[in-house]
PDB file of C-alpha atoms in Angstrom:
ATOM      1  CA  MET A   1     -48.191  -1.411 -39.997  1.00 90.00           C
ATOM      2  CA  ILE A   2     -50.055   1.771 -41.074  1.00 96.00           C
ATOM      3  CA  SER A   3     -50.488   2.769 -44.720  1.00 96.00           C
ATOM      4  CA  VAL A   4     -52.422   5.798 -45.982  1.00 96.00           C
ATOM      5  CA  LYS A   5     -52.946   6.319 -49.727  1.00 96.00           C
ATOM      6  CA  ASN A   6     -54.994   8.918 -51.618  1.00 96.00           C
ATOM      7  CA  LEU A   7     -57.016   9.641 -48.489  1.00 96.00           C
ATOM      8  CA  SER A   8     -59.572  12.443 -48.259  1.00 95.00           C
ATOM      9  CA  TYR A   9     -62.548  13.207 -46.052  1.00 95.00           C
ATOM     10  CA  GLN A  10     -65.371  15.752 -46.195  1.00 93.00           C
ATOM     11  CA  TYR A  11     -67.605  16.814 -43.342  1.00 91.00           C
ATOM     12  CA  PRO A  12     -71.171  17.806 -44.290  1.00 90.00           C
ATOM     13  CA  GLU A  13     -71.107  21.292 -45.838  1.00 83.00           C
ATOM     14  CA  GLY A  14     -67.333  21.449 -45.319  1.00 84.00           C
ATOM     15  CA  GLU A  15     -64.416  21.545 -47.702  1.00 87.00           C
ATOM     16  CA  PRO A  16     -62.698  18.241 -48.499  1.00 90.00           C
ATOM     17  CA  ILE A  17     -59.561  17.509 -46.484  1.00 92.00           C
ATOM     18  CA  ALA A  18     -56.864  15.725 -48.496  1.00 93.00           C
ATOM     19  CA  PHE A  19     -54.066  13.871 -46.706  1.00 94.00           C
ATOM     20  CA  GLU A  20     -50.614  13.091 -48.029  1.00 93.00           C
ATOM     21  CA  ASN A  21     -49.629   9.471 -48.517  1.00 95.00           C
ATOM     22  CA  PHE A  22     -47.494   7.972 -45.759  1.00 96.00           C
ATOM     23  CA  GLU A  23     -46.511   4.735 -44.076  1.00 96.00           C
ATOM     24  CA  ILE A  24     -45.593   4.067 -40.459  1.00 96.00           C
ATOM     25  CA  THR A  25     -43.693   0.883 -39.711  1.00 95.00           C
ATOM     26  CA  ARG A  26     -44.335  -1.555 -36.879  1.00 93.00           C
ATOM     27  CA  GLY A  27     -43.032  -0.236 -33.579  1.00 93.00           C
ATOM     28  CA  GLU A  28     -42.326   3.238 -34.973  1.00 96.00           C
ATOM     29  CA  HIS A  29     -43.129   6.360 -32.925  1.00 96.00           C
ATOM     30  CA  CYS A  30     -44.498   9.221 -35.000  1.00 96.00           C
ATOM     31  CA  LEU A  31     -45.839  12.766 -34.596  1.00 96.00           C
ATOM     32  CA  LEU A  32     -48.632  14.195 -36.736  1.00 95.00           C
ATOM     33  CA  LEU A  33     -47.854  17.915 -36.593  1.00 94.00           C
ATOM     34  CA  GLY A  34     -49.885  20.921 -37.640  1.00 87.00           C
ATOM     35  CA  GLU A  35     -51.849  23.918 -36.465  1.00 84.00           C
ATOM     36  CA  SER A  36     -55.373  23.588 -35.099  1.00 82.00           C
ATOM     37  CA  GLY A  37     -57.850  22.961 -37.906  1.00 82.00           C
ATOM     38  CA  CYS A  38     -55.443  21.257 -40.299  1.00 87.00           C
ATOM     39  CA  GLY A  39     -57.122  17.856 -39.924  1.00 91.00           C
ATOM     40  CA  LYS A  40     -54.914  16.085 -37.361  1.00 93.00           C
ATOM     41  CA  THR A  41     -57.796  14.858 -35.217  1.00 92.00           C
ATOM     42  CA  THR A  42     -59.793  13.921 -38.312  1.00 94.00           C
ATOM     43  CA  LEU A  43     -56.886  11.817 -39.552  1.00 96.00           C
ATOM     44  CA  LEU A  44     -56.439  10.169 -36.171  1.00 95.00           C
ATOM     45  CA  HIS A  45     -60.155   9.318 -36.055  1.00 94.00           C
ATOM     46  CA  LEU A  46     -59.956   7.905 -39.572  1.00 96.00           C
ATOM     47  CA  LEU A  47     -56.968   5.762 -38.580  1.00 96.00           C
ATOM     48  CA  GLY A  48     -58.941   4.495 -35.615  1.00 94.00           C
ATOM     49  CA  GLY A  49     -62.064   3.787 -37.623  1.00 94.00           C
ATOM     50  CA  LEU A  50     -64.020   6.317 -35.563  1.00 93.00           C
ATOM     51  CA  LEU A  51     -64.896   8.153 -38.783  1.00 94.00           C
ATOM     52  CA  ARG A  52     -66.153   6.368 -41.892  1.00 90.00           C
ATOM     53  CA  GLY A  53     -66.900   7.460 -45.429  1.00 84.00           C
ATOM     54  CA  ALA A  54     -63.446   8.589 -46.465  1.00 86.00           C
ATOM     55  CA  LYS A  55     -62.139   8.245 -49.995  1.00 94.00           C
ATOM     56  CA  GLY A  56     -58.844   6.443 -50.471  1.00 95.00           C
ATOM     57  CA  ASN A  57     -57.209   3.693 -48.460  1.00 95.00           C
ATOM     58  CA  ILE A  58     -56.220   3.118 -44.849  1.00 97.00           C
ATOM     59  CA  ALA A  59     -54.588  -0.201 -43.991  1.00 96.00           C
ATOM     60  CA  ILE A  60     -53.491  -1.202 -40.496  1.00 96.00           C
ATOM     61  CA  ASN A  61     -51.644  -4.467 -39.993  1.00 91.00           C
ATOM     62  CA  ASN A  62     -52.460  -5.266 -43.639  1.00 92.00           C
ATOM     63  CA  VAL A  63     -56.206  -4.866 -43.040  1.00 95.00           C
ATOM     64  CA  GLU A  64     -58.050  -2.328 -45.198  1.00 96.00           C
ATOM     65  CA  LEU A  65     -60.419  -0.553 -42.796  1.00 95.00           C
ATOM     66  CA  SER A  66     -63.007   0.294 -45.445  1.00 94.00           C
ATOM     67  CA  SER A  67     -63.467  -3.426 -46.143  1.00 94.00           C
ATOM     68  CA  LEU A  68     -64.712  -4.105 -42.613  1.00 95.00           C
ATOM     69  CA  SER A  69     -68.353  -4.121 -41.566  1.00 95.00           C
ATOM     70  CA  GLU A  70     -69.248  -2.126 -38.450  1.00 94.00           C
ATOM     71  CA  PRO A  71     -69.161  -5.215 -36.172  1.00 95.00           C
ATOM     72  CA  ALA A  72     -65.863  -6.329 -37.719  1.00 96.00           C
ATOM     73  CA  LEU A  73     -64.424  -2.827 -37.309  1.00 95.00           C
ATOM     74  CA  ASP A  74     -65.484  -2.766 -33.642  1.00 93.00           C
ATOM     75  CA  ASP A  75     -63.768  -6.107 -33.135  1.00 93.00           C
ATOM     76  CA  PHE A  76     -60.633  -4.882 -34.948  1.00 95.00           C
ATOM     77  CA  ARG A  77     -60.432  -1.803 -32.718  1.00 92.00           C
ATOM     78  CA  LYS A  78     -60.803  -3.880 -29.561  1.00 89.00           C
ATOM     79  CA  LYS A  79     -58.038  -6.251 -30.640  1.00 89.00           C
ATOM     80  CA  HIS A  80     -55.506  -3.894 -32.203  1.00 93.00           C
ATOM     81  CA  LEU A  81     -55.990  -0.231 -31.231  1.00 95.00           C
ATOM     82  CA  GLY A  82     -55.620   1.840 -28.075  1.00 93.00           C
ATOM     83  CA  PHE A  83     -56.829   5.449 -27.810  1.00 94.00           C
ATOM     84  CA  VAL A  84     -55.560   8.278 -25.604  1.00 91.00           C
ATOM     85  CA  PHE A  85     -57.612  11.453 -25.954  1.00 86.00           C
ATOM     86  CA  GLN A  86     -56.970  14.999 -24.771  1.00 78.00           C
ATOM     87  CA  LYS A  87     -59.934  14.594 -22.426  1.00 82.00           C
ATOM     88  CA  ASN A  88     -59.626  11.387 -20.447  1.00 84.00           C
ATOM     89  CA  HIS A  89     -63.297  10.316 -20.749  1.00 88.00           C
ATOM     90  CA  LEU A  90     -63.026   8.312 -17.531  1.00 94.00           C
ATOM     91  CA  ILE A  91     -66.295   7.179 -15.932  1.00 95.00           C
ATOM     92  CA  THR A  92     -66.567   9.259 -12.775  1.00 94.00           C
ATOM     93  CA  ALA A  93     -68.977   6.872 -11.044  1.00 94.00           C
ATOM     94  CA  LEU A  94     -66.367   4.087 -11.162  1.00 95.00           C
ATOM     95  CA  ASN A  95     -63.039   3.595  -9.452  1.00 96.00           C
ATOM     96  CA  VAL A  96     -59.700   3.352 -11.257  1.00 96.00           C
ATOM     97  CA  GLN A  97     -59.672  -0.428 -11.682  1.00 96.00           C
ATOM     98  CA  GLN A  98     -63.302  -0.509 -12.839  1.00 96.00           C
ATOM     99  CA  ASN A  99     -62.523   2.033 -15.556  1.00 96.00           C
ATOM    100  CA  LEU A 100     -59.841  -0.291 -16.902  1.00 96.00           C
ATOM    101  CA  LEU A 101     -62.074  -3.359 -16.729  1.00 95.00           C
ATOM    102  CA  LEU A 102     -64.631  -1.675 -18.987  1.00 91.00           C
ATOM    103  CA  THR A 103     -62.198  -2.298 -21.846  1.00 85.00           C
ATOM    104  CA  THR A 104     -61.604  -5.967 -21.167  1.00 87.00           C
ATOM    105  CA  ASN A 105     -62.448  -7.941 -18.040  1.00 90.00           C
ATOM    106  CA  ASP A 106     -58.889  -8.997 -17.195  1.00 93.00           C
ATOM    107  CA  SER A 107     -58.095  -7.998 -13.613  1.00 94.00           C
ATOM    108  CA  SER A 108     -54.548  -9.374 -13.738  1.00 94.00           C
ATOM    109  CA  ARG A 109     -53.791  -7.211 -16.796  1.00 93.00           C
ATOM    110  CA  ALA A 110     -55.285  -4.188 -15.014  1.00 95.00           C
ATOM    111  CA  ASP A 111     -53.147  -4.824 -11.926  1.00 94.00           C
ATOM    112  CA  GLU A 112     -50.042  -5.258 -14.084  1.00 90.00           C
ATOM    113  CA  LEU A 113     -50.587  -1.936 -15.869  1.00 90.00           C
ATOM    114  CA  LEU A 114     -51.482  -0.024 -12.721  1.00 92.00           C
ATOM    115  CA  SER A 115     -48.296  -1.266 -11.079  1.00 90.00           C
ATOM    116  CA  SER A 116     -46.158  -0.354 -14.086  1.00 85.00           C
ATOM    117  CA  LEU A 117     -47.604   3.179 -14.079  1.00 86.00           C
ATOM    118  CA  ASP A 118     -47.247   3.619 -10.296  1.00 86.00           C
ATOM    119  CA  LEU A 119     -51.020   3.558  -9.790  1.00 91.00           C
ATOM    120  CA  ALA A 120     -51.498   0.303  -7.879  1.00 94.00           C
ATOM    121  CA  GLN A 121     -52.197   2.097  -4.618  1.00 96.00           C
ATOM    122  CA  LEU A 122     -54.995   4.056  -6.318  1.00 96.00           C
ATOM    123  CA  LYS A 123     -56.918   1.225  -7.960  1.00 94.00           C
ATOM    124  CA  SER A 124     -59.867   1.466  -5.546  1.00 96.00           C
ATOM    125  CA  LYS A 125     -60.029   5.271  -5.683  1.00 96.00           C
ATOM    126  CA  ARG A 126     -62.774   7.115  -7.544  1.00 95.00           C
ATOM    127  CA  VAL A 127     -61.327   8.877 -10.558  1.00 94.00           C
ATOM    128  CA  THR A 128     -62.774  12.176  -9.290  1.00 94.00           C
ATOM    129  CA  THR A 129     -60.191  12.099  -6.468  1.00 94.00           C
ATOM    130  CA  LEU A 130     -57.195  11.837  -8.827  1.00 93.00           C
ATOM    131  CA  SER A 131     -54.845  14.583  -9.887  1.00 89.00           C
ATOM    132  CA  HIS A 132     -54.751  15.495 -13.573  1.00 84.00           C
ATOM    133  CA  GLY A 133     -51.510  13.580 -14.038  1.00 83.00           C
ATOM    134  CA  GLN A 134     -52.848  10.499 -12.294  1.00 89.00           C
ATOM    135  CA  ALA A 135     -56.018  10.560 -14.387  1.00 90.00           C
ATOM    136  CA  GLN A 136     -53.917  10.825 -17.547  1.00 85.00           C
ATOM    137  CA  ARG A 137     -51.927   7.745 -16.502  1.00 87.00           C
ATOM    138  CA  VAL A 138     -55.180   5.870 -15.862  1.00 92.00           C
ATOM    139  CA  ALA A 139     -56.307   6.792 -19.390  1.00 91.00           C
ATOM    140  CA  ILE A 140     -53.012   5.491 -20.782  1.00 89.00           C
ATOM    141  CA  ALA A 141     -53.396   2.263 -18.795  1.00 91.00           C
ATOM    142  CA  ARG A 142     -56.926   1.865 -20.150  1.00 92.00           C
ATOM    143  CA  ALA A 143     -55.630   2.303 -23.713  1.00 91.00           C
ATOM    144  CA  LEU A 144     -53.192  -0.580 -23.121  1.00 89.00           C
ATOM    145  CA  MET A 145     -55.643  -3.044 -21.603  1.00 91.00           C
ATOM    146  CA  ASN A 146     -56.217  -4.882 -24.882  1.00 89.00           C
ATOM    147  CA  LYS A 147     -52.457  -5.080 -25.642  1.00 88.00           C
ATOM    148  CA  PRO A 148     -52.874  -2.938 -28.782  1.00 91.00           C
ATOM    149  CA  LYS A 149     -50.537  -3.012 -31.728  1.00 92.00           C
ATOM    150  CA  VAL A 150     -51.176   0.722 -32.276  1.00 96.00           C
ATOM    151  CA  ILE A 151     -51.640   3.577 -29.777  1.00 95.00           C
ATOM    152  CA  LEU A 152     -53.347   6.701 -31.161  1.00 96.00           C
ATOM    153  CA  ALA A 153     -53.035   9.811 -28.969  1.00 95.00           C
ATOM    154  CA  ASP A 154     -54.852  13.064 -29.720  1.00 93.00           C
ATOM    155  CA  GLU A 155     -53.288  16.255 -28.266  1.00 89.00           C
ATOM    156  CA  PRO A 156     -52.306  14.549 -24.990  1.00 87.00           C
ATOM    157  CA  THR A 157     -50.105  17.458 -23.835  1.00 84.00           C
ATOM    158  CA  SER A 158     -51.708  20.661 -25.113  1.00 78.00           C
ATOM    159  CA  ALA A 159     -53.179  21.605 -21.720  1.00 73.00           C
ATOM    160  CA  LEU A 160     -50.073  20.674 -19.692  1.00 79.00           C
ATOM    161  CA  ASP A 161     -47.172  22.726 -18.355  1.00 83.00           C
ATOM    162  CA  ASP A 162     -43.624  21.835 -19.407  1.00 88.00           C
ATOM    163  CA  LYS A 163     -42.975  19.441 -16.530  1.00 84.00           C
ATOM    164  CA  ASN A 164     -46.161  17.443 -17.009  1.00 80.00           C
ATOM    165  CA  CYS A 165     -45.814  17.594 -20.808  1.00 85.00           C
ATOM    166  CA  ASN A 166     -42.424  15.894 -20.620  1.00 87.00           C
ATOM    167  CA  ALA A 167     -43.692  13.369 -18.099  1.00 83.00           C
ATOM    168  CA  VAL A 168     -46.676  12.353 -20.246  1.00 84.00           C
ATOM    169  CA  VAL A 169     -44.682  12.104 -23.488  1.00 89.00           C
ATOM    170  CA  ASP A 170     -41.900  10.104 -21.837  1.00 89.00           C
ATOM    171  CA  LEU A 171     -44.529   7.832 -20.329  1.00 86.00           C
ATOM    172  CA  LEU A 172     -46.202   7.244 -23.696  1.00 90.00           C
ATOM    173  CA  LEU A 173     -42.856   6.551 -25.369  1.00 93.00           C
ATOM    174  CA  ASN A 174     -41.756   4.147 -22.645  1.00 89.00           C
ATOM    175  CA  VAL A 175     -45.108   2.367 -22.545  1.00 86.00           C
ATOM    176  CA  ALA A 176     -45.108   2.002 -26.331  1.00 91.00           C
ATOM    177  CA  LYS A 177     -41.571   0.639 -26.267  1.00 91.00           C
ATOM    178  CA  ASP A 178     -42.245  -1.776 -23.410  1.00 87.00           C
ATOM    179  CA  ASN A 179     -45.409  -3.064 -25.099  1.00 84.00           C
ATOM    180  CA  GLN A 180     -43.887  -3.052 -28.628  1.00 87.00           C
ATOM    181  CA  CYS A 181     -46.602  -0.707 -29.897  1.00 92.00           C
ATOM    182  CA  THR A 182     -46.658   1.671 -32.831  1.00 96.00           C
ATOM    183  CA  LEU A 183     -47.317   5.137 -31.364  1.00 97.00           C
ATOM    184  CA  VAL A 184     -48.951   7.986 -33.297  1.00 97.00           C
ATOM    185  CA  ILE A 185     -49.488  11.339 -31.577  1.00 96.00           C
ATOM    186  CA  ALA A 186     -51.453  14.143 -33.235  1.00 95.00           C
ATOM    187  CA  THR A 187     -50.391  17.516 -31.841  1.00 92.00           C
ATOM    188  CA  HIS A 188     -49.644  21.167 -32.476  1.00 89.00           C
ATOM    189  CA  ASP A 189     -47.358  21.179 -29.413  1.00 90.00           C
ATOM    190  CA  SER A 190     -43.846  21.986 -30.686  1.00 90.00           C
ATOM    191  CA  ARG A 191     -42.328  20.825 -27.372  1.00 93.00           C
ATOM    192  CA  LEU A 192     -42.665  17.223 -28.543  1.00 94.00           C
ATOM    193  CA  LYS A 193     -40.523  17.569 -31.663  1.00 94.00           C
ATOM    194  CA  SER A 194     -37.192  16.843 -30.004  1.00 93.00           C
ATOM    195  CA  LYS A 195     -38.431  13.476 -28.741  1.00 93.00           C
ATOM    196  CA  PHE A 196     -39.553  12.020 -32.085  1.00 95.00           C
ATOM    197  CA  HIS A 197     -37.389  11.142 -35.055  1.00 93.00           C
ATOM    198  CA  ARG A 198     -40.399  10.547 -37.333  1.00 94.00           C
ATOM    199  CA  GLN A 199     -42.597  13.577 -37.921  1.00 95.00           C
ATOM    200  CA  ILE A 200     -45.360  14.139 -40.480  1.00 95.00           C
ATOM    201  CA  GLN A 201     -46.134  17.805 -41.064  1.00 92.00           C
ATOM    202  CA  MET A 202     -49.762  18.505 -42.002  1.00 90.00           C
ATOM    203  CA  ARG A 203     -50.934  21.682 -43.746  1.00 81.00           C
TER     204      ARG A 203
END
């Protein structure tokens, strides 16, 4: 499902970041572990095609990302990838359902996801009225709107207390399992280790 070989990336005026080779199989749930600044977010953005210009190879679902034009890469992301960021990036001027429909205009899919995440009663609410946990669930629902093969989550628990950390991780794991997704979480949060068999330590 995901294959990384001889990958490196360099920000302008920065030192090159080299990544170890690895593969993640279809449906596998994996942690990318490491301290802040080790390149976890960079790697996640490379996997999602949000950063370009890397050396080496990234293949997802047997598609080499560097071979895709920008329009083709946009289309690939829409069809195959879902993103959950540390900051939810919800559109505050819109209600919950409208935020989901920005991804793909499928109201039945939005209703299905909101129900599965216990958010159906909030679909007409402005996102500014939601609790942090509710907003996080809306962001997860939005990431699943396109029925992605891969969910990429960047530090989804670093700002949460233990109770909410466990709730969010369990939710991501259950959602990934129910939707048969490959789940990759980049984090420095050691509380997640016990929940993931597959872990990639970055240095």
